[in-house]
Amino acid sequence: MPNQVLPLSKPTPAPEITVVIPVFNEEDNLGELGERLVRTLTAMGRPYEIIFVDDGSTDRSWQLLTDLNGQYPQYIRALQFHRNFGQHQAIFAGFQAARGRVMVTLDADLQNPPEEIPRLVAKLDEGYDTVGGWRENRQDSIFRRLPSQLVNYVMSRVTGIKLRDYGCMLRAYRREVVDSINRCQESSSFIPALANLFSHRVTEIPVGHAERERGTSKYSLIKLLRLNFDLMTGFSNLPIHLVGFMGVAIALLGFFLGLFLFIRRIFVGPEVEGVFTLFAILFVFVGLNTLGLALIGEYVGRIYREVRGRPRFVIRQTLGPES
Ligand code: UDP
Ligand code: MG
């Protein structure tokens, strides 16, 4: 997919920390972001690399990334997509190129302060597999926050994956978790949810959040809906199960209506021209139809699950010789 790669100029010690950043038309933020990242990570005193993934930007972003790579060739790498594939695809690409033992994801818009990275990594060092950030004092408009709250509530219910803040991409993962993510073959997915699936110990810490000072949000309403639909269909079959329940409920209703009409006919006499009997029969058939639809949906859902090719299990430890 990437049609251009800026490599590191000279072989450096294998990085311990890899920071992956999706970039879509962020020309106003990249300069400051690069500076602050390099400053923060250098202060940590561990070998690191920063991978920017240009998700088909149409502004000067790639030019700026080329400059950053020239300025810090030992730390900064960049990949370029030839068109816009989406934030999560960009992170996938970054993960595949990453060499660190620890991966950190971060937005390019400086809303997640890069200075929080040491805290996330320190948490991983405590033995967690995944450390999520949740935005304390989120600095977005109410119109951006309310849908997010709804999403957080509905998604944790529907997918059974408990994330306090689905939208926060400031997160850190152990190499093993990212390896499992890399083995998935799905084309649309949601990285934090996948990571939770493959993690044994997960924790979440509050992280700072700043207003977007430059550039605008890259998520239109449609794009946001599509992302949440990916999350919903990628991690649960609940929607199709609901259709199934509905089918059964309608069919049962029809059956009991028929039963009621039958008993009524014995004791009271026939109702007007059998209209309601017809309704009862109709309901039974409509219900069965809906149920049939849900069954087909269930099979399609299962095929989808196979197609995604996610690892079916992840072995954490083995005792005795490994074959
Ligand atoms: N992004 C991307 N591809 C897209 C949309 C967004 O790579 O199609 C990047 C964007 O450059 C930023 C991050 O994903 O680094 C989050 O986007 P944004 O800040 O616009 O989202 P919001 O904070 O409004 O949810
Ligand atoms: Mg943002």
PDB file of C-alpha atoms in Angstrom, residues 69-302:
ATOM      1  CA  ASN A  69      13.413  12.862   8.320  1.00  0.00           C
ATOM      2  CA  GLY A  70      16.293  14.987   7.026  1.00  0.00           C
ATOM      3  CA  GLN A  71      16.565  16.803  10.336  1.00  0.00           C
ATOM      4  CA  TYR A  72      16.455  13.708  12.583  1.00  0.00           C
ATOM      5  CA  PRO A  73      17.393  10.832  10.252  1.00  0.00           C
ATOM      6  CA  GLN A  74      18.309   8.594  13.165  1.00  0.00           C
ATOM      7  CA  TYR A  75      14.880   8.862  14.800  1.00  0.00           C
ATOM      8  CA  ILE A  76      12.230   9.676  12.234  1.00  0.00           C
ATOM      9  CA  ARG A  77      10.815   7.406   9.546  1.00  0.00           C
ATOM     10  CA  ALA A  78       7.810   8.017   7.344  1.00  0.00           C
ATOM     11  CA  LEU A  79       5.523   6.036   5.070  1.00  0.00           C
ATOM     12  CA  GLN A  80       3.189   7.465   2.521  1.00  0.00           C
ATOM     13  CA  PHE A  81      -0.116   6.024   1.332  1.00  0.00           C
ATOM     14  CA  HIS A  82      -1.105   6.937  -2.173  1.00  0.00           C
ATOM     15  CA  ARG A  83      -4.589   7.845  -1.059  1.00  0.00           C
ATOM     16  CA  ASN A  84      -6.612   8.275   2.102  1.00  0.00           C
ATOM     17  CA  PHE A  85      -7.230   4.869   3.686  1.00  0.00           C
ATOM     18  CA  GLY A  86      -8.176   6.008   7.187  1.00  0.00           C
ATOM     19  CA  GLN A  87      -6.547   6.526  10.543  1.00  0.00           C
ATOM     20  CA  HIS A  88      -6.652   2.908  11.663  1.00  0.00           C
ATOM     21  CA  GLN A  89      -5.212   1.597   8.395  1.00  0.00           C
ATOM     22  CA  ALA A  90      -2.381   4.067   8.797  1.00  0.00           C
ATOM     23  CA  ILE A  91      -1.662   2.748  12.276  1.00  0.00           C
ATOM     24  CA  PHE A  92      -1.716  -0.826  10.929  1.00  0.00           C
ATOM     25  CA  ALA A  93       0.932   0.139   8.391  1.00  0.00           C
ATOM     26  CA  GLY A  94       3.006   1.794  11.108  1.00  0.00           C
ATOM     27  CA  PHE A  95       2.751  -1.315  13.285  1.00  0.00           C
ATOM     28  CA  GLN A  96       3.986  -3.497  10.449  1.00  0.00           C
ATOM     29  CA  ALA A  97       7.061  -1.347  10.031  1.00  0.00           C
ATOM     30  CA  ALA A  98       7.684  -0.906  13.756  1.00  0.00           C
ATOM     31  CA  ARG A  99      10.782  -2.437  15.342  1.00  0.00           C
ATOM     32  CA  GLY A 100      10.381  -1.493  19.002  1.00  0.00           C
ATOM     33  CA  ARG A 101       9.475  -3.637  21.992  1.00  0.00           C
ATOM     34  CA  VAL A 102       6.965  -1.008  23.023  1.00  0.00           C
ATOM     35  CA  MET A 103       4.568   0.755  20.663  1.00  0.00           C
ATOM     36  CA  VAL A 104       2.881   4.047  21.311  1.00  0.00           C
ATOM     37  CA  THR A 105       0.149   5.516  19.120  1.00  0.00           C
ATOM     38  CA  LEU A 106      -0.581   9.208  19.046  1.00  0.00           C
ATOM     39  CA  ASP A 107      -2.600  11.673  16.970  1.00  0.00           C
ATOM     40  CA  ALA A 108      -0.704  14.226  14.944  1.00  0.00           C
ATOM     41  CA  ASP A 109      -2.864  17.182  15.922  1.00  0.00           C
ATOM     42  CA  LEU A 110      -1.162  17.840  19.289  1.00  0.00           C
ATOM     43  CA  GLN A 111      -4.440  17.255  21.119  1.00  0.00           C
ATOM     44  CA  ASN A 112      -2.687  14.390  22.889  1.00  0.00           C
ATOM     45  CA  PRO A 113       0.423  15.937  24.443  1.00  0.00           C
ATOM     46  CA  PRO A 114       3.524  13.913  23.450  1.00  0.00           C
ATOM     47  CA  GLU A 115       4.843  14.671  26.937  1.00  0.00           C
ATOM     48  CA  GLU A 116       2.473  11.994  28.292  1.00  0.00           C
ATOM     49  CA  ILE A 117       4.399   9.192  26.568  1.00  0.00           C
ATOM     50  CA  PRO A 118       6.821   8.516  29.477  1.00  0.00           C
ATOM     51  CA  ARG A 119       3.871   7.947  31.833  1.00  0.00           C
ATOM     52  CA  LEU A 120       2.303   5.416  29.465  1.00  0.00           C
ATOM     53  CA  VAL A 121       5.590   3.575  29.009  1.00  0.00           C
ATOM     54  CA  ALA A 122       6.202   3.550  32.775  1.00  0.00           C
ATOM     55  CA  LYS A 123       2.841   1.821  33.196  1.00  0.00           C
ATOM     56  CA  LEU A 124       3.797  -0.815  30.612  1.00  0.00           C
ATOM     57  CA  ASP A 125       7.016  -1.372  32.539  1.00  0.00           C
ATOM     58  CA  GLU A 126       4.875  -2.268  35.543  1.00  0.00           C
ATOM     59  CA  GLY A 127       3.814  -5.350  33.612  1.00  0.00           C
ATOM     60  CA  TYR A 128       0.712  -4.311  31.700  1.00  0.00           C
ATOM     61  CA  ASP A 129       0.261  -5.409  28.080  1.00  0.00           C
ATOM     62  CA  THR A 130      -1.788  -2.408  27.061  1.00  0.00           C
ATOM     63  CA  VAL A 131      -2.077   1.026  28.586  1.00  0.00           C
ATOM     64  CA  GLY A 132      -4.936   3.152  27.333  1.00  0.00           C
ATOM     65  CA  GLY A 133      -5.312   6.841  27.859  1.00  0.00           C
ATOM     66  CA  TRP A 134      -8.604   8.507  28.585  1.00  0.00           C
ATOM     67  CA  ARG A 135      -9.027  12.193  28.086  1.00  0.00           C
ATOM     68  CA  GLU A 136      -9.456  14.023  31.337  1.00  0.00           C
ATOM     69  CA  ASN A 137     -11.054  17.467  30.788  1.00  0.00           C
ATOM     70  CA  ARG A 138     -11.616  16.789  27.149  1.00  0.00           C
ATOM     71  CA  GLN A 139     -11.235  20.011  25.179  1.00  0.00           C
ATOM     72  CA  ASP A 140     -13.710  19.486  22.376  1.00  0.00           C
ATOM     73  CA  SER A 141     -17.073  21.035  21.702  1.00  0.00           C
ATOM     74  CA  ILE A 142     -20.171  19.547  23.266  1.00  0.00           C
ATOM     75  CA  PHE A 143     -21.243  18.335  19.814  1.00  0.00           C
ATOM     76  CA  ARG A 144     -18.108  16.232  19.594  1.00  0.00           C
ATOM     77  CA  ARG A 145     -18.267  15.064  23.229  1.00  0.00           C
ATOM     78  CA  LEU A 146     -21.897  13.967  23.477  1.00  0.00           C
ATOM     79  CA  PRO A 147     -21.738  11.464  20.593  1.00  0.00           C
ATOM     80  CA  SER A 148     -18.487  10.145  22.084  1.00  0.00           C
ATOM     81  CA  GLN A 149     -20.160   9.521  25.426  1.00  0.00           C
ATOM     82  CA  LEU A 150     -22.936   7.676  23.660  1.00  0.00           C
ATOM     83  CA  VAL A 151     -20.386   5.667  21.681  1.00  0.00           C
ATOM     84  CA  ASN A 152     -18.430   4.791  24.824  1.00  0.00           C
ATOM     85  CA  TYR A 153     -21.581   3.562  26.529  1.00  0.00           C
ATOM     86  CA  VAL A 154     -23.091   1.642  23.620  1.00  0.00           C
ATOM     87  CA  MET A 155     -19.836   0.123  22.425  1.00  0.00           C
ATOM     88  CA  SER A 156     -18.741  -1.182  25.787  1.00  0.00           C
ATOM     89  CA  ARG A 157     -22.171  -2.787  26.121  1.00  0.00           C
ATOM     90  CA  VAL A 158     -22.344  -4.198  22.611  1.00  0.00           C
ATOM     91  CA  THR A 159     -18.782  -5.374  22.092  1.00  0.00           C
ATOM     92  CA  GLY A 160     -18.129  -6.400  25.678  1.00  0.00           C
ATOM     93  CA  ILE A 161     -14.766  -4.652  25.387  1.00  0.00           C
ATOM     94  CA  LYS A 162     -14.439  -2.192  28.219  1.00  0.00           C
ATOM     95  CA  LEU A 163     -12.689   0.972  27.137  1.00  0.00           C
ATOM     96  CA  ARG A 164     -13.264   4.122  29.043  1.00  0.00           C
ATOM     97  CA  ASP A 165     -12.538   6.322  26.040  1.00  0.00           C
ATOM     98  CA  TYR A 166     -12.884   4.674  22.635  1.00  0.00           C
ATOM     99  CA  GLY A 167     -11.781   7.806  20.845  1.00  0.00           C
ATOM    100  CA  CYS A 168      -8.478   8.362  22.594  1.00  0.00           C
ATOM    101  CA  MET A 169      -5.576   7.110  20.521  1.00  0.00           C
ATOM    102  CA  LEU A 170      -2.835   7.979  22.985  1.00  0.00           C
ATOM    103  CA  ARG A 171      -2.095   4.385  23.961  1.00  0.00           C
ATOM    104  CA  ALA A 172       0.856   2.081  24.515  1.00  0.00           C
ATOM    105  CA  TYR A 173       1.148  -1.597  23.653  1.00  0.00           C
ATOM    106  CA  ARG A 174       3.639  -4.345  24.192  1.00  0.00           C
ATOM    107  CA  ARG A 175       5.240  -5.888  21.096  1.00  0.00           C
ATOM    108  CA  GLU A 176       3.349  -9.173  21.601  1.00  0.00           C
ATOM    109  CA  VAL A 177      -0.011  -7.400  21.382  1.00  0.00           C
ATOM    110  CA  VAL A 178       0.977  -5.631  18.178  1.00  0.00           C
ATOM    111  CA  ASP A 179       2.252  -8.901  16.695  1.00  0.00           C
ATOM    112  CA  SER A 180      -1.212 -10.381  17.236  1.00  0.00           C
ATOM    113  CA  ILE A 181      -2.820  -7.325  15.673  1.00  0.00           C
ATOM    114  CA  ASN A 182      -0.503  -7.674  12.692  1.00  0.00           C
ATOM    115  CA  ARG A 183      -1.699 -11.218  12.138  1.00  0.00           C
ATOM    116  CA  CYS A 184      -5.294 -10.054  11.583  1.00  0.00           C
ATOM    117  CA  GLN A 185      -6.362  -9.862   7.962  1.00  0.00           C
ATOM    118  CA  GLU A 186      -9.407  -7.651   8.306  1.00  0.00           C
ATOM    119  CA  SER A 187      -9.494  -4.561   6.180  1.00  0.00           C
ATOM    120  CA  SER A 188     -11.484  -2.321   8.476  1.00  0.00           C
ATOM    121  CA  SER A 189     -10.940  -2.418  12.156  1.00  0.00           C
ATOM    122  CA  PHE A 190     -10.520  -0.530  15.357  1.00  0.00           C
ATOM    123  CA  ILE A 191      -7.076  -0.807  16.869  1.00  0.00           C
ATOM    124  CA  PRO A 192      -7.775  -0.155  20.576  1.00  0.00           C
ATOM    125  CA  ALA A 193     -10.536  -2.783  20.602  1.00  0.00           C
ATOM    126  CA  LEU A 194      -8.329  -5.328  18.831  1.00  0.00           C
ATOM    127  CA  ALA A 195      -5.536  -4.624  21.290  1.00  0.00           C
ATOM    128  CA  ASN A 196      -7.807  -5.308  24.243  1.00  0.00           C
ATOM    129  CA  LEU A 197      -8.765  -8.608  22.679  1.00  0.00           C
ATOM    130  CA  PHE A 198      -5.121  -9.671  22.616  1.00  0.00           C
ATOM    131  CA  SER A 199      -4.032  -8.285  25.967  1.00  0.00           C
ATOM    132  CA  HIS A 200      -3.910 -10.062  29.258  1.00  0.00           C
ATOM    133  CA  ARG A 201      -3.466  -7.088  31.554  1.00  0.00           C
ATOM    134  CA  VAL A 202      -5.005  -3.804  30.529  1.00  0.00           C
ATOM    135  CA  THR A 203      -5.057  -0.554  32.402  1.00  0.00           C
ATOM    136  CA  GLU A 204      -6.162   2.974  31.630  1.00  0.00           C
ATOM    137  CA  ILE A 205      -4.741   6.239  32.874  1.00  0.00           C
ATOM    138  CA  PRO A 206      -6.032   9.792  32.530  1.00  0.00           C
ATOM    139  CA  VAL A 207      -4.092  11.840  29.987  1.00  0.00           C
ATOM    140  CA  GLY A 208      -4.139  15.518  29.208  1.00  0.00           C
ATOM    141  CA  HIS A 209      -6.050  16.852  26.253  1.00  0.00           C
ATOM    142  CA  ALA A 210      -5.614  20.148  24.486  1.00  0.00           C
ATOM    143  CA  GLU A 211      -7.813  21.993  22.094  1.00  0.00           C
ATOM    144  CA  ARG A 212      -7.040  21.532  18.425  1.00  0.00           C
ATOM    145  CA  GLU A 213      -5.213  24.766  17.789  1.00  0.00           C
ATOM    146  CA  ARG A 214      -4.389  24.302  14.140  1.00  0.00           C
ATOM    147  CA  GLY A 215      -6.163  22.550  11.334  1.00  0.00           C
ATOM    148  CA  THR A 216      -9.622  21.042  11.658  1.00  0.00           C
ATOM    149  CA  SER A 217     -10.895  17.635  12.693  1.00  0.00           C
ATOM    150  CA  LYS A 218     -10.456  15.125   9.887  1.00  0.00           C
ATOM    151  CA  TYR A 219     -13.606  13.293  10.856  1.00  0.00           C
ATOM    152  CA  SER A 220     -16.801  14.332   9.153  1.00  0.00           C
ATOM    153  CA  LEU A 221     -20.056  12.974  10.549  1.00  0.00           C
ATOM    154  CA  ILE A 222     -20.181  10.316   7.828  1.00  0.00           C
ATOM    155  CA  LYS A 223     -16.610   9.221   8.472  1.00  0.00           C
ATOM    156  CA  LEU A 224     -17.316   9.017  12.190  1.00  0.00           C
ATOM    157  CA  LEU A 225     -20.421   6.918  11.603  1.00  0.00           C
ATOM    158  CA  ARG A 226     -18.485   4.587   9.328  1.00  0.00           C
ATOM    159  CA  LEU A 227     -15.772   4.162  11.949  1.00  0.00           C
ATOM    160  CA  ASN A 228     -18.308   3.276  14.610  1.00  0.00           C
ATOM    161  CA  PHE A 229     -20.008   0.875  12.265  1.00  0.00           C
ATOM    162  CA  ASP A 230     -16.647  -0.841  11.764  1.00  0.00           C
ATOM    163  CA  LEU A 231     -16.367  -1.137  15.516  1.00  0.00           C
ATOM    164  CA  MET A 232     -19.895  -2.491  15.902  1.00  0.00           C
ATOM    165  CA  THR A 233     -19.753  -5.072  13.099  1.00  0.00           C
ATOM    166  CA  GLY A 234     -16.137  -5.996  13.716  1.00  0.00           C
ATOM    167  CA  PHE A 235     -16.591  -6.882  17.343  1.00  0.00           C
ATOM    168  CA  SER A 236     -20.125  -8.104  17.760  1.00  0.00           C
ATOM    169  CA  ASN A 237     -22.987  -9.973  16.122  1.00  0.00           C
ATOM    170  CA  LEU A 238     -25.505  -8.309  18.393  1.00  0.00           C
ATOM    171  CA  PRO A 239     -27.333  -6.379  15.638  1.00  0.00           C
ATOM    172  CA  ILE A 240     -28.212  -9.562  13.783  1.00  0.00           C
ATOM    173  CA  HIS A 241     -29.137 -11.316  17.021  1.00  0.00           C
ATOM    174  CA  LEU A 242     -31.606  -8.514  17.701  1.00  0.00           C
ATOM    175  CA  VAL A 243     -33.238  -9.157  14.332  1.00  0.00           C
ATOM    176  CA  GLY A 244     -33.528 -12.808  15.290  1.00  0.00           C
ATOM    177  CA  PHE A 245     -35.186 -11.992  18.612  1.00  0.00           C
ATOM    178  CA  MET A 246     -37.579  -9.691  16.809  1.00  0.00           C
ATOM    179  CA  GLY A 247     -38.546 -12.479  14.406  1.00  0.00           C
ATOM    180  CA  VAL A 248     -39.246 -14.888  17.230  1.00  0.00           C
ATOM    181  CA  ALA A 249     -41.252 -12.248  19.110  1.00  0.00           C
ATOM    182  CA  ILE A 250     -43.441 -11.435  16.090  1.00  0.00           C
ATOM    183  CA  ALA A 251     -44.064 -15.097  15.324  1.00  0.00           C
ATOM    184  CA  LEU A 252     -45.021 -15.800  18.951  1.00  0.00           C
ATOM    185  CA  LEU A 253     -47.315 -12.788  19.013  1.00  0.00           C
ATOM    186  CA  GLY A 254     -49.064 -14.065  15.884  1.00  0.00           C
ATOM    187  CA  PHE A 255     -49.399 -17.506  17.384  1.00  0.00           C
ATOM    188  CA  PHE A 256     -50.947 -16.235  20.603  1.00  0.00           C
ATOM    189  CA  LEU A 257     -53.265 -13.904  18.714  1.00  0.00           C
ATOM    190  CA  GLY A 258     -54.448 -16.934  16.705  1.00  0.00           C
ATOM    191  CA  LEU A 259     -54.914 -18.962  19.883  1.00  0.00           C
ATOM    192  CA  PHE A 260     -56.881 -16.140  21.463  1.00  0.00           C
ATOM    193  CA  LEU A 261     -59.118 -15.828  18.387  1.00  0.00           C
ATOM    194  CA  PHE A 262     -59.699 -19.583  18.353  1.00  0.00           C
ATOM    195  CA  ILE A 263     -60.777 -19.664  22.013  1.00  0.00           C
ATOM    196  CA  ARG A 264     -62.854 -16.551  21.500  1.00  0.00           C
ATOM    197  CA  ARG A 265     -64.622 -18.201  18.584  1.00  0.00           C
ATOM    198  CA  ILE A 266     -65.643 -21.147  20.761  1.00  0.00           C
ATOM    199  CA  PHE A 267     -67.005 -19.014  23.595  1.00  0.00           C
ATOM    200  CA  VAL A 268     -68.067 -15.732  21.945  1.00  0.00           C
ATOM    201  CA  GLY A 269     -68.380 -16.471  18.251  1.00  0.00           C
ATOM    202  CA  PRO A 270     -66.480 -15.456  15.068  1.00  0.00           C
ATOM    203  CA  GLU A 271     -65.016 -11.952  14.728  1.00  0.00           C
ATOM    204  CA  VAL A 272     -65.766  -9.780  11.666  1.00  0.00           C
ATOM    205  CA  GLU A 273     -65.103 -11.742   8.513  1.00  0.00           C
ATOM    206  CA  GLY A 274     -61.989 -13.398   9.911  1.00  0.00           C
ATOM    207  CA  VAL A 275     -59.860 -10.275   9.422  1.00  0.00           C
ATOM    208  CA  PHE A 276     -57.958 -10.736  12.679  1.00  0.00           C
ATOM    209  CA  THR A 277     -57.386 -14.416  12.024  1.00  0.00           C
ATOM    210  CA  LEU A 278     -55.679 -13.362   8.836  1.00  0.00           C
ATOM    211  CA  PHE A 279     -53.529 -10.955  10.852  1.00  0.00           C
ATOM    212  CA  ALA A 280     -52.548 -13.720  13.207  1.00  0.00           C
ATOM    213  CA  ILE A 281     -51.473 -15.958  10.331  1.00  0.00           C
ATOM    214  CA  LEU A 282     -49.636 -13.081   8.691  1.00  0.00           C
ATOM    215  CA  PHE A 283     -47.717 -12.289  11.871  1.00  0.00           C
ATOM    216  CA  VAL A 284     -46.569 -15.856  12.194  1.00  0.00           C
ATOM    217  CA  PHE A 285     -45.190 -15.795   8.645  1.00  0.00           C
ATOM    218  CA  VAL A 286     -43.625 -12.362   8.954  1.00  0.00           C
ATOM    219  CA  GLY A 287     -41.969 -13.518  12.162  1.00  0.00           C
ATOM    220  CA  LEU A 288     -40.622 -16.663  10.514  1.00  0.00           C
ATOM    221  CA  ASN A 289     -39.329 -14.602   7.597  1.00  0.00           C
ATOM    222  CA  THR A 290     -37.502 -12.259   9.915  1.00  0.00           C
ATOM    223  CA  LEU A 291     -36.039 -15.180  11.781  1.00  0.00           C
ATOM    224  CA  GLY A 292     -34.858 -16.684   8.490  1.00  0.00           C
ATOM    225  CA  LEU A 293     -33.204 -13.401   7.617  1.00  0.00           C
ATOM    226  CA  ALA A 294     -31.451 -13.328  10.960  1.00  0.00           C
ATOM    227  CA  LEU A 295     -30.215 -16.891  10.441  1.00  0.00           C
ATOM    228  CA  ILE A 296     -28.708 -15.956   7.107  1.00  0.00           C
ATOM    229  CA  GLY A 297     -27.221 -12.897   8.790  1.00  0.00           C
ATOM    230  CA  GLU A 298     -25.706 -15.135  11.439  1.00  0.00           C
ATOM    231  CA  TYR A 299     -24.007 -17.257   8.772  1.00  0.00           C
ATOM    232  CA  VAL A 300     -22.735 -14.157   6.987  1.00  0.00           C
ATOM    233  CA  GLY A 301     -21.442 -12.893  10.329  1.00  0.00           C
ATOM    234  CA  ARG A 302     -19.585 -16.137  10.873  1.00  0.00           C
TER     235      ARG A 302
END
